[in-house]
């Protein structure tokens, strides 16, 4: 692997330097992070700056994320002039809040002014209302108006994500007109990949990739180059839907329109890539009851989120424990039941979680709709039947060999088969029902499914054992 | 919401039609799917074609995914002329394999010839070797060479993802030269967002966004417009790393280079968006032991994947059941122990899974590196301590009120606190250790963590109870 593989470099001379600071996965090496923090601690900001200067803004942001909370302030002091708008745009929300809190409103306003609307909004939206007002007051009227407009849209909506700087041209222009316009207007954004063609009412009528413009003679009309099939994004659409739409139609950028269909902004795919990652990742941590699961979240918030989930689970396990309590007599007379019953419930829980994970993903990616819910239910039923038979037979034979009680082994096998089927059906029906009720299935399904498989596992195993007189 | 919000439309006349077929989440409505399948069943392919024709290729692909396995063949027969290369490019791998198997090698070759290299490779790479050879034989020599080259790179590597059609120009050209070249060469791709500038050895020296070219006078040299900082992708890099790099540096496209640093291809962000989604989604289903969790996977493969995981879990639960077996005497004398012990193990399992989900995500997104592993361990220890205290105190008080045995409640509370701390530490250390050993932590962590929390839960609760003479 040649050195040029390793990182974006700021001129060939610094190439060795930057390549040395990243490991094969593009992560800053621990030695490098320690070297910077040691320089800061030794009160040698010049040395720290010399180390950090060649880094890409995304890597400087990573450096702050990898630095312990209490060392971030001194690090920021040492690197003030490197800590520019691009670095803030790349930074984790919680880490950014940490640093922003330490800055004066005028400094925040200067940083926000350099950013695209969507990045500036991301910085300002989480501030306290008073601080937000102070920062907005310190901004230029134009920037301020753009940000205030964005803040007027709901959180996590297209309106917050979009940038207002875009290139839109009238239908009757030629390719040459468009190129002259772009060359003649220095104030236009340089960060765009498509040009929008609009009618006199500023409604988008077509989209034109820059490559098509470059490949077409100057005298051709824009209306003849543009693609009329457009994917428009309503300004109040949720960011998760925006991300799915970008993915489904393989978009690079898309026009954002208001309720009247007028072009009000543009979303580009680089802003969407973060959201896809984030939304898909949140499903894992939500499914396991860890909320958003951001490692930079304040610890008090993390504890509250997780304890709430554990307490709900505590309720579920107490419910299933009360089932066990009903059979205290049988267990007292035949204590081996107590050793086998957690196996039945645990395997039901595992099988249910498998189904749940698959169904939650399929719902989130629009693969599971009402068209194929019944098919999915039948699919999981067949899988559960196969799994239940495999586990029931192997578990039954194993327990027979170990414990030598054929009746106990038959009860054990039958309850495993039964609980596997319960797990498969509940694992589909719970998230589907929650989704229909507009409740996030990733957040709420798991506790219900595992409580049900616990209860059904204990009840079927102990109940069958009692019916067959095993503990009498 | 206006109708134009709902979907990309193929000319204004079909607007109502297409908008009617999608629900608010861009998914095909079940009524529409049924209408198409009814038309196919009624042997009326014209009616089916009329319904499907206005759809975007991505929606036609979705239609096949939402159609039950056994109806896909007849549907494909009815829609032959609509089933073009773009539809295959958008289709789920398993569904595509289904359809491709039914086509002649020449038909597959025709479809592949229309696609970009990466999409053609995706279709051909999963075929049986003999079928693959037949298809390759039926292709034009140029296309064939491109695909054979791509197939020579490892699966899921940059070489498989890249397209060979790209625009590269020499450094000494002016902007005008580049534009004239683009206008004069019809055979060039139209699907590009940046132009690569190369040296005489065909090594990339800079990248130039099309917007910069459009904004710059014709006489300026490309070398003065291009950005020298480049993110180059080695041809053998794993696709997950490629995706992280696109995300980290907000790339739209990137040059792929061979071991000698020569430009061999280009990857564009629209191909990466799928991978980010897929990799993040796989972590959820892998963590719960459901493998890749694709709902279109053949059912036999799904059963094998899941049973393997359940059998490993069966081993884990048998191990923990044997711990319970050691205390049969105490349980026989004091059966309420059997009701409370699953609560201790279940809460440990839940807490461990929370930590695990957060750590697995943080590793996958490069947020957790050796620089902050110790900090992360301390963070989770503090969270576990808080959670354990909260649950221990509430569970202890609750059980005292319900059961009235203060010694039992103290044992219950202490073992919950202990197990919560075990869960937090094991939940960090297990995935970190597996990652260091180059084993995917998402696949292998969960069973180890839950087995440990089961064992520790049973052992601490029953052990403390025995020490204090509760079952004697």
mmCIF file with all atom_site columns, N, CA and C in Angstrom, chain A residues 5 8-9 25-26 59 182-183 185 188-190 211 215-216 229-230 245 248 277 284 288-289 297 302 306-307 309 354 361 379-380 387, chain B residues 5 8-9 25-26 59 182-183 185 188-190 211 215-216 229-230 245 248 277 284 288-289 297 302 306-307 354 361 366 379-380 387:
data_model
loop_
_atom_site.group_PDB
_atom_site.id
_atom_site.type_symbol
_atom_site.label_atom_id
_atom_site.label_alt_id
_atom_site.label_comp_id
_atom_site.label_asym_id
_atom_site.label_entity_id
_atom_site.label_seq_id
_atom_site.pdbx_PDB_ins_code
_atom_site.Cartn_x
_atom_site.Cartn_y
_atom_site.Cartn_z
_atom_site.occupancy
_atom_site.B_iso_or_equiv
_atom_site.pdbx_formal_charge
_atom_site.auth_seq_id
_atom_site.auth_comp_id
_atom_site.auth_asym_id
_atom_site.auth_atom_id
_atom_site.pdbx_PDB_model_num
ATOM 1   N N  . UNK A 1 5   ? -2.297  6.186   -0.199  1.00 0.00 ? 5   UNK A N  1
ATOM 2   C CA . UNK A 1 5   ? -3.569  5.522   0.109   1.00 0.00 ? 5   UNK A CA 1
ATOM 3   C C  . UNK A 1 5   ? -4.157  6.000   1.413   1.00 0.00 ? 5   UNK A C  1
ATOM 4   N N  . UNK A 1 8   ? -6.272  11.989  2.934   1.00 0.00 ? 8   UNK A N  1
ATOM 5   C CA . UNK A 1 8   ? -6.215  13.179  2.101   1.00 0.00 ? 8   UNK A CA 1
ATOM 6   C C  . UNK A 1 8   ? -5.062  14.000  2.637   1.00 0.00 ? 8   UNK A C  1
ATOM 7   N N  . UNK A 1 9   ? -4.242  14.527  1.785   1.00 0.00 ? 9   UNK A N  1
ATOM 8   C CA . UNK A 1 9   ? -3.075  15.240  2.285   1.00 0.00 ? 9   UNK A CA 1
ATOM 9   C C  . UNK A 1 9   ? -3.073  16.664  1.784   1.00 0.00 ? 9   UNK A C  1
ATOM 10  N N  . UNK A 1 25  ? -7.243  1.829   9.460   1.00 0.00 ? 25  UNK A N  1
ATOM 11  C CA . UNK A 1 25  ? -8.679  2.079   9.369   1.00 0.00 ? 25  UNK A CA 1
ATOM 12  C C  . UNK A 1 25  ? -9.002  3.569   9.391   1.00 0.00 ? 25  UNK A C  1
ATOM 13  N N  . UNK A 1 26  ? -8.039  4.424   9.071   1.00 0.00 ? 26  UNK A N  1
ATOM 14  C CA . UNK A 1 26  ? -8.284  5.868   9.020   1.00 0.00 ? 26  UNK A CA 1
ATOM 15  C C  . UNK A 1 26  ? -8.535  6.473   10.386  1.00 0.00 ? 26  UNK A C  1
ATOM 16  N N  . UNK A 1 59  ? -10.460 14.826  10.878  1.00 0.00 ? 59  UNK A N  1
ATOM 17  C CA . UNK A 1 59  ? -9.562  14.194  11.839  1.00 0.00 ? 59  UNK A CA 1
ATOM 18  C C  . UNK A 1 59  ? -9.370  15.071  13.070  1.00 0.00 ? 59  UNK A C  1
ATOM 19  N N  . UNK A 1 182 ? -23.036 31.179  -14.309 1.00 0.00 ? 182 UNK A N  1
ATOM 20  C CA . UNK A 1 182 ? -22.196 30.592  -13.260 1.00 0.00 ? 182 UNK A CA 1
ATOM 21  C C  . UNK A 1 182 ? -20.829 31.279  -13.207 1.00 0.00 ? 182 UNK A C  1
ATOM 22  N N  . UNK A 1 183 ? -20.258 31.594  -14.389 1.00 0.00 ? 183 UNK A N  1
ATOM 23  C CA . UNK A 1 183 ? -18.934 32.227  -14.405 1.00 0.00 ? 183 UNK A CA 1
ATOM 24  C C  . UNK A 1 183 ? -19.007 33.670  -13.916 1.00 0.00 ? 183 UNK A C  1
ATOM 25  N N  . UNK A 1 185 ? -21.144 35.107  -11.669 1.00 0.00 ? 185 UNK A N  1
ATOM 26  C CA . UNK A 1 185 ? -21.674 35.418  -10.339 1.00 0.00 ? 185 UNK A CA 1
ATOM 27  C C  . UNK A 1 185 ? -20.852 34.751  -9.258  1.00 0.00 ? 185 UNK A C  1
ATOM 28  N N  . UNK A 1 188 ? -22.287 32.937  -5.993  1.00 0.00 ? 188 UNK A N  1
ATOM 29  C CA . UNK A 1 188 ? -22.995 31.644  -6.007  1.00 0.00 ? 188 UNK A CA 1
ATOM 30  C C  . UNK A 1 188 ? -22.218 30.591  -5.236  1.00 0.00 ? 188 UNK A C  1
ATOM 31  N N  . UNK A 1 189 ? -22.923 29.588  -4.735  1.00 0.00 ? 189 UNK A N  1
ATOM 32  C CA . UNK A 1 189 ? -22.269 28.482  -4.043  1.00 0.00 ? 189 UNK A CA 1
ATOM 33  C C  . UNK A 1 189 ? -21.390 27.706  -5.021  1.00 0.00 ? 189 UNK A C  1
ATOM 34  N N  . UNK A 1 190 ? -20.338 27.067  -4.525  1.00 0.00 ? 190 UNK A N  1
ATOM 35  C CA . UNK A 1 190 ? -19.583 26.155  -5.393  1.00 0.00 ? 190 UNK A CA 1
ATOM 36  C C  . UNK A 1 190 ? -19.929 24.711  -5.060  1.00 0.00 ? 190 UNK A C  1
ATOM 37  N N  . UNK A 1 211 ? -22.708 17.169  -15.359 1.00 0.00 ? 211 UNK A N  1
ATOM 38  C CA . UNK A 1 211 ? -22.010 16.463  -16.447 1.00 0.00 ? 211 UNK A CA 1
ATOM 39  C C  . UNK A 1 211 ? -22.771 16.613  -17.763 1.00 0.00 ? 211 UNK A C  1
ATOM 40  N N  . UNK A 1 215 ? -21.364 18.311  -21.311 1.00 0.00 ? 215 UNK A N  1
ATOM 41  C CA . UNK A 1 215 ? -21.281 17.500  -22.516 1.00 0.00 ? 215 UNK A CA 1
ATOM 42  C C  . UNK A 1 215 ? -22.138 18.048  -23.656 1.00 0.00 ? 215 UNK A C  1
ATOM 43  N N  . UNK A 1 216 ? -22.850 19.169  -23.412 1.00 0.00 ? 216 UNK A N  1
ATOM 44  C CA . UNK A 1 216 ? -23.826 19.646  -24.383 1.00 0.00 ? 216 UNK A CA 1
ATOM 45  C C  . UNK A 1 216 ? -23.374 20.976  -24.995 1.00 0.00 ? 216 UNK A C  1
ATOM 46  N N  . UNK A 1 229 ? -38.303 13.892  -14.876 1.00 0.00 ? 229 UNK A N  1
ATOM 47  C CA . UNK A 1 229 ? -38.644 13.063  -13.708 1.00 0.00 ? 229 UNK A CA 1
ATOM 48  C C  . UNK A 1 229 ? -37.838 13.594  -12.534 1.00 0.00 ? 229 UNK A C  1
ATOM 49  N N  . UNK A 1 230 ? -38.530 14.060  -11.510 1.00 0.00 ? 230 UNK A N  1
ATOM 50  C CA . UNK A 1 230 ? -37.806 14.612  -10.383 1.00 0.00 ? 230 UNK A CA 1
ATOM 51  C C  . UNK A 1 230 ? -38.272 13.964  -9.097  1.00 0.00 ? 230 UNK A C  1
ATOM 52  N N  . UNK A 1 245 ? -35.482 7.961   0.584   1.00 0.00 ? 245 UNK A N  1
ATOM 53  C CA . UNK A 1 245 ? -35.757 8.407   -0.779  1.00 0.00 ? 245 UNK A CA 1
ATOM 54  C C  . UNK A 1 245 ? -34.455 8.612   -1.556  1.00 0.00 ? 245 UNK A C  1
ATOM 55  N N  . UNK A 1 248 ? -33.262 5.038   -2.296  1.00 0.00 ? 248 UNK A N  1
ATOM 56  C CA . UNK A 1 248 ? -34.079 4.298   -3.263  1.00 0.00 ? 248 UNK A CA 1
ATOM 57  C C  . UNK A 1 248 ? -33.823 4.784   -4.683  1.00 0.00 ? 248 UNK A C  1
ATOM 58  N N  . UNK A 1 277 ? -26.399 6.343   8.333   1.00 0.00 ? 277 UNK A N  1
ATOM 59  C CA . UNK A 1 277 ? -25.568 5.685   9.324   1.00 0.00 ? 277 UNK A CA 1
ATOM 60  C C  . UNK A 1 277 ? -26.202 5.777   10.707  1.00 0.00 ? 277 UNK A C  1
ATOM 61  N N  . UNK A 1 284 ? -30.077 -0.402  16.441  1.00 0.00 ? 284 UNK A N  1
ATOM 62  C CA . UNK A 1 284 ? -29.421 -1.414  17.280  1.00 0.00 ? 284 UNK A CA 1
ATOM 63  C C  . UNK A 1 284 ? -29.491 -1.017  18.737  1.00 0.00 ? 284 UNK A C  1
ATOM 64  N N  . UNK A 1 288 ? -31.863 -2.630  22.020  1.00 0.00 ? 288 UNK A N  1
ATOM 65  C CA . UNK A 1 288 ? -31.339 -3.199  23.259  1.00 0.00 ? 288 UNK A CA 1
ATOM 66  C C  . UNK A 1 288 ? -31.575 -2.264  24.441  1.00 0.00 ? 288 UNK A C  1
ATOM 67  N N  . UNK A 1 289 ? -32.351 -1.201  24.225  1.00 0.00 ? 289 UNK A N  1
ATOM 68  C CA . UNK A 1 289 ? -32.714 -0.336  25.338  1.00 0.00 ? 289 UNK A CA 1
ATOM 69  C C  . UNK A 1 289 ? -31.626 0.617   25.759  1.00 0.00 ? 289 UNK A C  1
ATOM 70  N N  . UNK A 1 297 ? -22.602 11.103  24.968  1.00 0.00 ? 297 UNK A N  1
ATOM 71  C CA . UNK A 1 297 ? -23.770 11.599  25.699  1.00 0.00 ? 297 UNK A CA 1
ATOM 72  C C  . UNK A 1 297 ? -23.372 11.838  27.164  1.00 0.00 ? 297 UNK A C  1
ATOM 73  N N  . UNK A 1 302 ? -27.444 9.073   29.965  1.00 0.00 ? 302 UNK A N  1
ATOM 74  C CA . UNK A 1 302 ? -27.307 7.655   29.626  1.00 0.00 ? 302 UNK A CA 1
ATOM 75  C C  . UNK A 1 302 ? -27.918 6.784   30.722  1.00 0.00 ? 302 UNK A C  1
ATOM 76  N N  . UNK A 1 306 ? -31.097 4.182   30.303  1.00 0.00 ? 306 UNK A N  1
ATOM 77  C CA . UNK A 1 306 ? -30.936 2.740   30.472  1.00 0.00 ? 306 UNK A CA 1
ATOM 78  C C  . UNK A 1 306 ? -31.707 2.224   31.671  1.00 0.00 ? 306 UNK A C  1
ATOM 79  N N  . UNK A 1 307 ? -31.710 2.992   32.788  1.00 0.00 ? 307 UNK A N  1
ATOM 80  C CA . UNK A 1 307 ? -32.424 2.522   33.979  1.00 0.00 ? 307 UNK A CA 1
ATOM 81  C C  . UNK A 1 307 ? -33.903 2.387   33.669  1.00 0.00 ? 307 UNK A C  1
ATOM 82  N N  . UNK A 1 309 ? -35.351 1.571   30.965  1.00 0.00 ? 309 UNK A N  1
ATOM 83  C CA . UNK A 1 309 ? -35.534 0.313   30.241  1.00 0.00 ? 309 UNK A CA 1
ATOM 84  C C  . UNK A 1 309 ? -35.367 -0.892  31.177  1.00 0.00 ? 309 UNK A C  1
ATOM 85  N N  . UNK A 1 354 ? -34.029 -12.823 17.461  1.00 0.00 ? 354 UNK A N  1
ATOM 86  C CA . UNK A 1 354 ? -33.607 -13.000 16.064  1.00 0.00 ? 354 UNK A CA 1
ATOM 87  C C  . UNK A 1 354 ? -34.686 -12.491 15.118  1.00 0.00 ? 354 UNK A C  1
ATOM 88  N N  . UNK A 1 361 ? -35.479 -4.317  11.082  1.00 0.00 ? 361 UNK A N  1
ATOM 89  C CA . UNK A 1 361 ? -34.706 -3.854  9.928   1.00 0.00 ? 361 UNK A CA 1
ATOM 90  C C  . UNK A 1 361 ? -35.573 -3.758  8.679   1.00 0.00 ? 361 UNK A C  1
ATOM 91  N N  . UNK A 1 379 ? -43.401 -17.177 6.892   1.00 0.00 ? 379 UNK A N  1
ATOM 92  C CA . UNK A 1 379 ? -41.981 -17.485 6.786   1.00 0.00 ? 379 UNK A CA 1
ATOM 93  C C  . UNK A 1 379 ? -41.389 -17.731 8.162   1.00 0.00 ? 379 UNK A C  1
ATOM 94  N N  . UNK A 1 380 ? -41.668 -16.819 9.103   1.00 0.00 ? 380 UNK A N  1
ATOM 95  C CA . UNK A 1 380 ? -41.104 -16.957 10.441  1.00 0.00 ? 380 UNK A CA 1
ATOM 96  C C  . UNK A 1 380 ? -41.707 -18.156 11.168  1.00 0.00 ? 380 UNK A C  1
ATOM 97  N N  . UNK A 1 387 ? -36.574 -24.608 13.756  1.00 0.00 ? 387 UNK A N  1
ATOM 98  C CA . UNK A 1 387 ? -35.683 -24.364 14.890  1.00 0.00 ? 387 UNK A CA 1
ATOM 99  C C  . UNK A 1 387 ? -36.187 -25.083 16.134  1.00 0.00 ? 387 UNK A C  1
ATOM 100 N N  . UNK B 2 5   ? -45.011 15.885  -4.692  1.00 0.00 ? 5   UNK B N  1
ATOM 101 C CA . UNK B 2 5   ? -44.148 15.475  -3.590  1.00 0.00 ? 5   UNK B CA 1
ATOM 102 C C  . UNK B 2 5   ? -43.911 13.974  -3.566  1.00 0.00 ? 5   UNK B C  1
ATOM 103 N N  . UNK B 2 8   ? -40.983 10.382  -8.180  1.00 0.00 ? 8   UNK B N  1
ATOM 104 C CA . UNK B 2 8   ? -40.464 10.855  -9.450  1.00 0.00 ? 8   UNK B CA 1
ATOM 105 C C  . UNK B 2 8   ? -41.492 10.465  -10.511 1.00 0.00 ? 8   UNK B C  1
ATOM 106 N N  . UNK B 2 9   ? -41.797 11.341  -11.413 1.00 0.00 ? 9   UNK B N  1
ATOM 107 C CA . UNK B 2 9   ? -42.835 11.015  -12.367 1.00 0.00 ? 9   UNK B CA 1
ATOM 108 C C  . UNK B 2 9   ? -42.295 11.074  -13.779 1.00 0.00 ? 9   UNK B C  1
ATOM 109 N N  . UNK B 2 25  ? -44.894 6.764   2.550   1.00 0.00 ? 25  UNK B N  1
ATOM 110 C CA . UNK B 2 25  ? -43.497 6.412   2.783   1.00 0.00 ? 25  UNK B CA 1
ATOM 111 C C  . UNK B 2 25  ? -42.814 5.903   1.520   1.00 0.00 ? 25  UNK B C  1
ATOM 112 N N  . UNK B 2 26  ? -43.372 6.211   0.345   1.00 0.00 ? 26  UNK B N  1
ATOM 113 C CA . UNK B 2 26  ? -42.744 5.805   -0.914  1.00 0.00 ? 26  UNK B CA 1
ATOM 114 C C  . UNK B 2 26  ? -42.807 4.307   -1.158  1.00 0.00 ? 26  UNK B C  1
ATOM 115 N N  . UNK B 2 59  ? -39.011 1.155   -8.171  1.00 0.00 ? 59  UNK B N  1
ATOM 116 C CA . UNK B 2 59  ? -40.318 0.670   -7.738  1.00 0.00 ? 59  UNK B CA 1
ATOM 117 C C  . UNK B 2 59  ? -40.670 -0.660  -8.396  1.00 0.00 ? 59  UNK B C  1
ATOM 118 N N  . UNK B 2 182 ? -14.948 16.800  -23.415 1.00 0.00 ? 182 UNK B N  1
ATOM 119 C CA . UNK B 2 182 ? -16.214 16.209  -22.963 1.00 0.00 ? 182 UNK B CA 1
ATOM 120 C C  . UNK B 2 182 ? -17.286 16.324  -24.045 1.00 0.00 ? 182 UNK B C  1
ATOM 121 N N  . UNK B 2 183 ? -17.335 17.504  -24.725 1.00 0.00 ? 183 UNK B N  1
ATOM 122 C CA . UNK B 2 183 ? -18.358 17.703  -25.756 1.00 0.00 ? 183 UNK B CA 1
ATOM 123 C C  . UNK B 2 183 ? -18.078 16.840  -26.979 1.00 0.00 ? 183 UNK B C  1
ATOM 124 N N  . UNK B 2 185 ? -16.506 13.818  -27.231 1.00 0.00 ? 185 UNK B N  1
ATOM 125 C CA . UNK B 2 185 ? -16.386 12.362  -27.113 1.00 0.00 ? 185 UNK B CA 1
ATOM 126 C C  . UNK B 2 185 ? -17.667 11.742  -26.587 1.00 0.00 ? 185 UNK B C  1
ATOM 127 N N  . UNK B 2 188 ? -17.908 8.824   -23.858 1.00 0.00 ? 188 UNK B N  1
ATOM 128 C CA . UNK B 2 188 ? -17.610 9.000   -22.432 1.00 0.00 ? 188 UNK B CA 1
ATOM 129 C C  . UNK B 2 188 ? -18.858 8.781   -21.588 1.00 0.00 ? 188 UNK B C  1
ATOM 130 N N  . UNK B 2 189 ? -18.649 8.382   -20.339 1.00 0.00 ? 189 UNK B N  1
ATOM 131 C CA . UNK B 2 189 ? -19.758 8.209   -19.408 1.00 0.00 ? 189 UNK B CA 1
ATOM 132 C C  . UNK B 2 189 ? -20.431 9.560   -19.153 1.00 0.00 ? 189 UNK B C  1
ATOM 133 N N  . UNK B 2 190 ? -21.716 9.540   -18.822 1.00 0.00 ? 190 UNK B N  1
ATOM 134 C CA . UNK B 2 190 ? -22.351 10.790  -18.366 1.00 0.00 ? 190 UNK B CA 1
ATOM 135 C C  . UNK B 2 190 ? -22.545 10.773  -16.867 1.00 0.00 ? 190 UNK B C  1
ATOM 136 N N  . UNK B 2 211 ? -18.586 21.579  -10.686 1.00 0.00 ? 211 UNK B N  1
ATOM 137 C CA . UNK B 2 211 ? -19.044 22.958  -10.457 1.00 0.00 ? 211 UNK B CA 1
ATOM 138 C C  . UNK B 2 211 ? -17.882 23.941  -10.574 1.00 0.00 ? 211 UNK B C  1
ATOM 139 N N  . UNK B 2 215 ? -17.524 27.136  -13.203 1.00 0.00 ? 215 UNK B N  1
ATOM 140 C CA . UNK B 2 215 ? -17.423 28.486  -12.684 1.00 0.00 ? 215 UNK B CA 1
ATOM 141 C C  . UNK B 2 215 ? -16.120 29.166  -13.095 1.00 0.00 ? 215 UNK B C  1
ATOM 142 N N  . UNK B 2 216 ? -15.268 28.487  -13.859 1.00 0.00 ? 216 UNK B N  1
ATOM 143 C CA . UNK B 2 216 ? -13.926 28.996  -14.144 1.00 0.00 ? 216 UNK B CA 1
ATOM 144 C C  . UNK B 2 216 ? -13.787 29.336  -15.630 1.00 0.00 ? 216 UNK B C  1
ATOM 145 N N  . UNK B 2 229 ? -5.503  17.887  -2.386  1.00 0.00 ? 229 UNK B N  1
ATOM 146 C CA . UNK B 2 229 ? -5.799  16.929  -1.315  1.00 0.00 ? 229 UNK B CA 1
ATOM 147 C C  . UNK B 2 229 ? -6.779  15.914  -1.864  1.00 0.00 ? 229 UNK B C  1
ATOM 148 N N  . UNK B 2 230 ? -6.367  14.662  -1.901  1.00 0.00 ? 230 UNK B N  1
ATOM 149 C CA . UNK B 2 230 ? -7.254  13.651  -2.455  1.00 0.00 ? 230 UNK B CA 1
ATOM 150 C C  . UNK B 2 230 ? -7.426  12.517  -1.473  1.00 0.00 ? 230 UNK B C  1
ATOM 151 N N  . UNK B 2 245 ? -14.774 5.835   4.834   1.00 0.00 ? 245 UNK B N  1
ATOM 152 C CA . UNK B 2 245 ? -13.957 6.910   4.290   1.00 0.00 ? 245 UNK B CA 1
ATOM 153 C C  . UNK B 2 245 ? -14.818 7.926   3.535   1.00 0.00 ? 245 UNK B C  1
ATOM 154 N N  . UNK B 2 248 ? -16.597 9.863   6.318   1.00 0.00 ? 248 UNK B N  1
ATOM 155 C CA . UNK B 2 248 ? -15.737 10.737  7.109   1.00 0.00 ? 248 UNK B CA 1
ATOM 156 C C  . UNK B 2 248 ? -15.359 11.990  6.338   1.00 0.00 ? 248 UNK B C  1
ATOM 157 N N  . UNK B 2 277 ? -25.964 1.526   4.630   1.00 0.00 ? 277 UNK B N  1
ATOM 158 C CA . UNK B 2 277 ? -27.220 1.003   5.126   1.00 0.00 ? 277 UNK B CA 1
ATOM 159 C C  . UNK B 2 277 ? -27.083 -0.467  5.490   1.00 0.00 ? 277 UNK B C  1
ATOM 160 N N  . UNK B 2 284 ? -27.139 -5.174  13.509  1.00 0.00 ? 284 UNK B N  1
ATOM 161 C CA . UNK B 2 284 ? -28.284 -5.500  14.368  1.00 0.00 ? 284 UNK B CA 1
ATOM 162 C C  . UNK B 2 284 ? -28.610 -6.973  14.274  1.00 0.00 ? 284 UNK B C  1
ATOM 163 N N  . UNK B 2 288 ? -27.997 -10.220 17.126  1.00 0.00 ? 288 UNK B N  1
ATOM 164 C CA . UNK B 2 288 ? -29.044 -11.076 17.679  1.00 0.00 ? 288 UNK B CA 1
ATOM 165 C C  . UNK B 2 288 ? -28.975 -12.483 17.086  1.00 0.00 ? 288 UNK B C  1
ATOM 166 N N  . UNK B 2 289 ? -27.917 -12.778 16.335  1.00 0.00 ? 289 UNK B N  1
ATOM 167 C CA . UNK B 2 289 ? -27.736 -14.139 15.842  1.00 0.00 ? 289 UNK B CA 1
ATOM 168 C C  . UNK B 2 289 ? -28.600 -14.493 14.653  1.00 0.00 ? 289 UNK B C  1
ATOM 169 N N  . UNK B 2 297 ? -33.711 -14.132 1.764   1.00 0.00 ? 297 UNK B N  1
ATOM 170 C CA . UNK B 2 297 ? -32.771 -15.257 1.832   1.00 0.00 ? 297 UNK B CA 1
ATOM 171 C C  . UNK B 2 297 ? -33.545 -16.573 1.730   1.00 0.00 ? 297 UNK B C  1
ATOM 172 N N  . UNK B 2 302 ? -31.549 -19.516 6.159   1.00 0.00 ? 302 UNK B N  1
ATOM 173 C CA . UNK B 2 302 ? -31.937 -18.791 7.369   1.00 0.00 ? 302 UNK B CA 1
ATOM 174 C C  . UNK B 2 302 ? -31.993 -19.732 8.562   1.00 0.00 ? 302 UNK B C  1
ATOM 175 N N  . UNK B 2 306 ? -29.682 -19.498 11.971  1.00 0.00 ? 306 UNK B N  1
ATOM 176 C CA . UNK B 2 306 ? -30.264 -19.225 13.287  1.00 0.00 ? 306 UNK B CA 1
ATOM 177 C C  . UNK B 2 306 ? -30.113 -20.406 14.235  1.00 0.00 ? 306 UNK B C  1
ATOM 178 N N  . UNK B 2 307 ? -30.264 -21.662 13.708  1.00 0.00 ? 307 UNK B N  1
ATOM 179 C CA . UNK B 2 307 ? -30.152 -22.817 14.592  1.00 0.00 ? 307 UNK B CA 1
ATOM 180 C C  . UNK B 2 307 ? -28.745 -22.888 15.174  1.00 0.00 ? 307 UNK B C  1
ATOM 181 N N  . UNK B 2 354 ? -27.224 -3.852  26.521  1.00 0.00 ? 354 UNK B N  1
ATOM 182 C CA . UNK B 2 354 ? -27.179 -2.394  26.306  1.00 0.00 ? 354 UNK B CA 1
ATOM 183 C C  . UNK B 2 354 ? -25.748 -1.944  26.040  1.00 0.00 ? 354 UNK B C  1
ATOM 184 N N  . UNK B 2 361 ? -21.501 -0.603  18.060  1.00 0.00 ? 361 UNK B N  1
ATOM 185 C CA . UNK B 2 361 ? -21.695 0.543   17.159  1.00 0.00 ? 361 UNK B CA 1
ATOM 186 C C  . UNK B 2 361 ? -20.468 1.439   17.151  1.00 0.00 ? 361 UNK B C  1
ATOM 187 N N  . UNK B 2 366 ? -15.765 3.575   14.112  1.00 0.00 ? 366 UNK B N  1
ATOM 188 C CA . UNK B 2 366 ? -14.439 4.121   14.432  1.00 0.00 ? 366 UNK B CA 1
ATOM 189 C C  . UNK B 2 366 ? -14.467 5.154   15.558  1.00 0.00 ? 366 UNK B C  1
ATOM 190 N N  . UNK B 2 379 ? -16.389 4.595   31.908  1.00 0.00 ? 379 UNK B N  1
ATOM 191 C CA . UNK B 2 379 ? -17.718 5.165   31.696  1.00 0.00 ? 379 UNK B CA 1
ATOM 192 C C  . UNK B 2 379 ? -18.776 4.100   31.965  1.00 0.00 ? 379 UNK B C  1
ATOM 193 N N  . UNK B 2 380 ? -18.601 2.923   31.386  1.00 0.00 ? 380 UNK B N  1
ATOM 194 C CA . UNK B 2 380 ? -19.596 1.864   31.553  1.00 0.00 ? 380 UNK B CA 1
ATOM 195 C C  . UNK B 2 380 ? -19.610 1.352   32.995  1.00 0.00 ? 380 UNK B C  1
ATOM 196 N N  . UNK B 2 387 ? -26.821 2.058   37.665  1.00 0.00 ? 387 UNK B N  1
ATOM 197 C CA . UNK B 2 387 ? -27.943 1.189   37.325  1.00 0.00 ? 387 UNK B CA 1
ATOM 198 C C  . UNK B 2 387 ? -28.111 0.089   38.365  1.00 0.00 ? 387 UNK B C  1
#
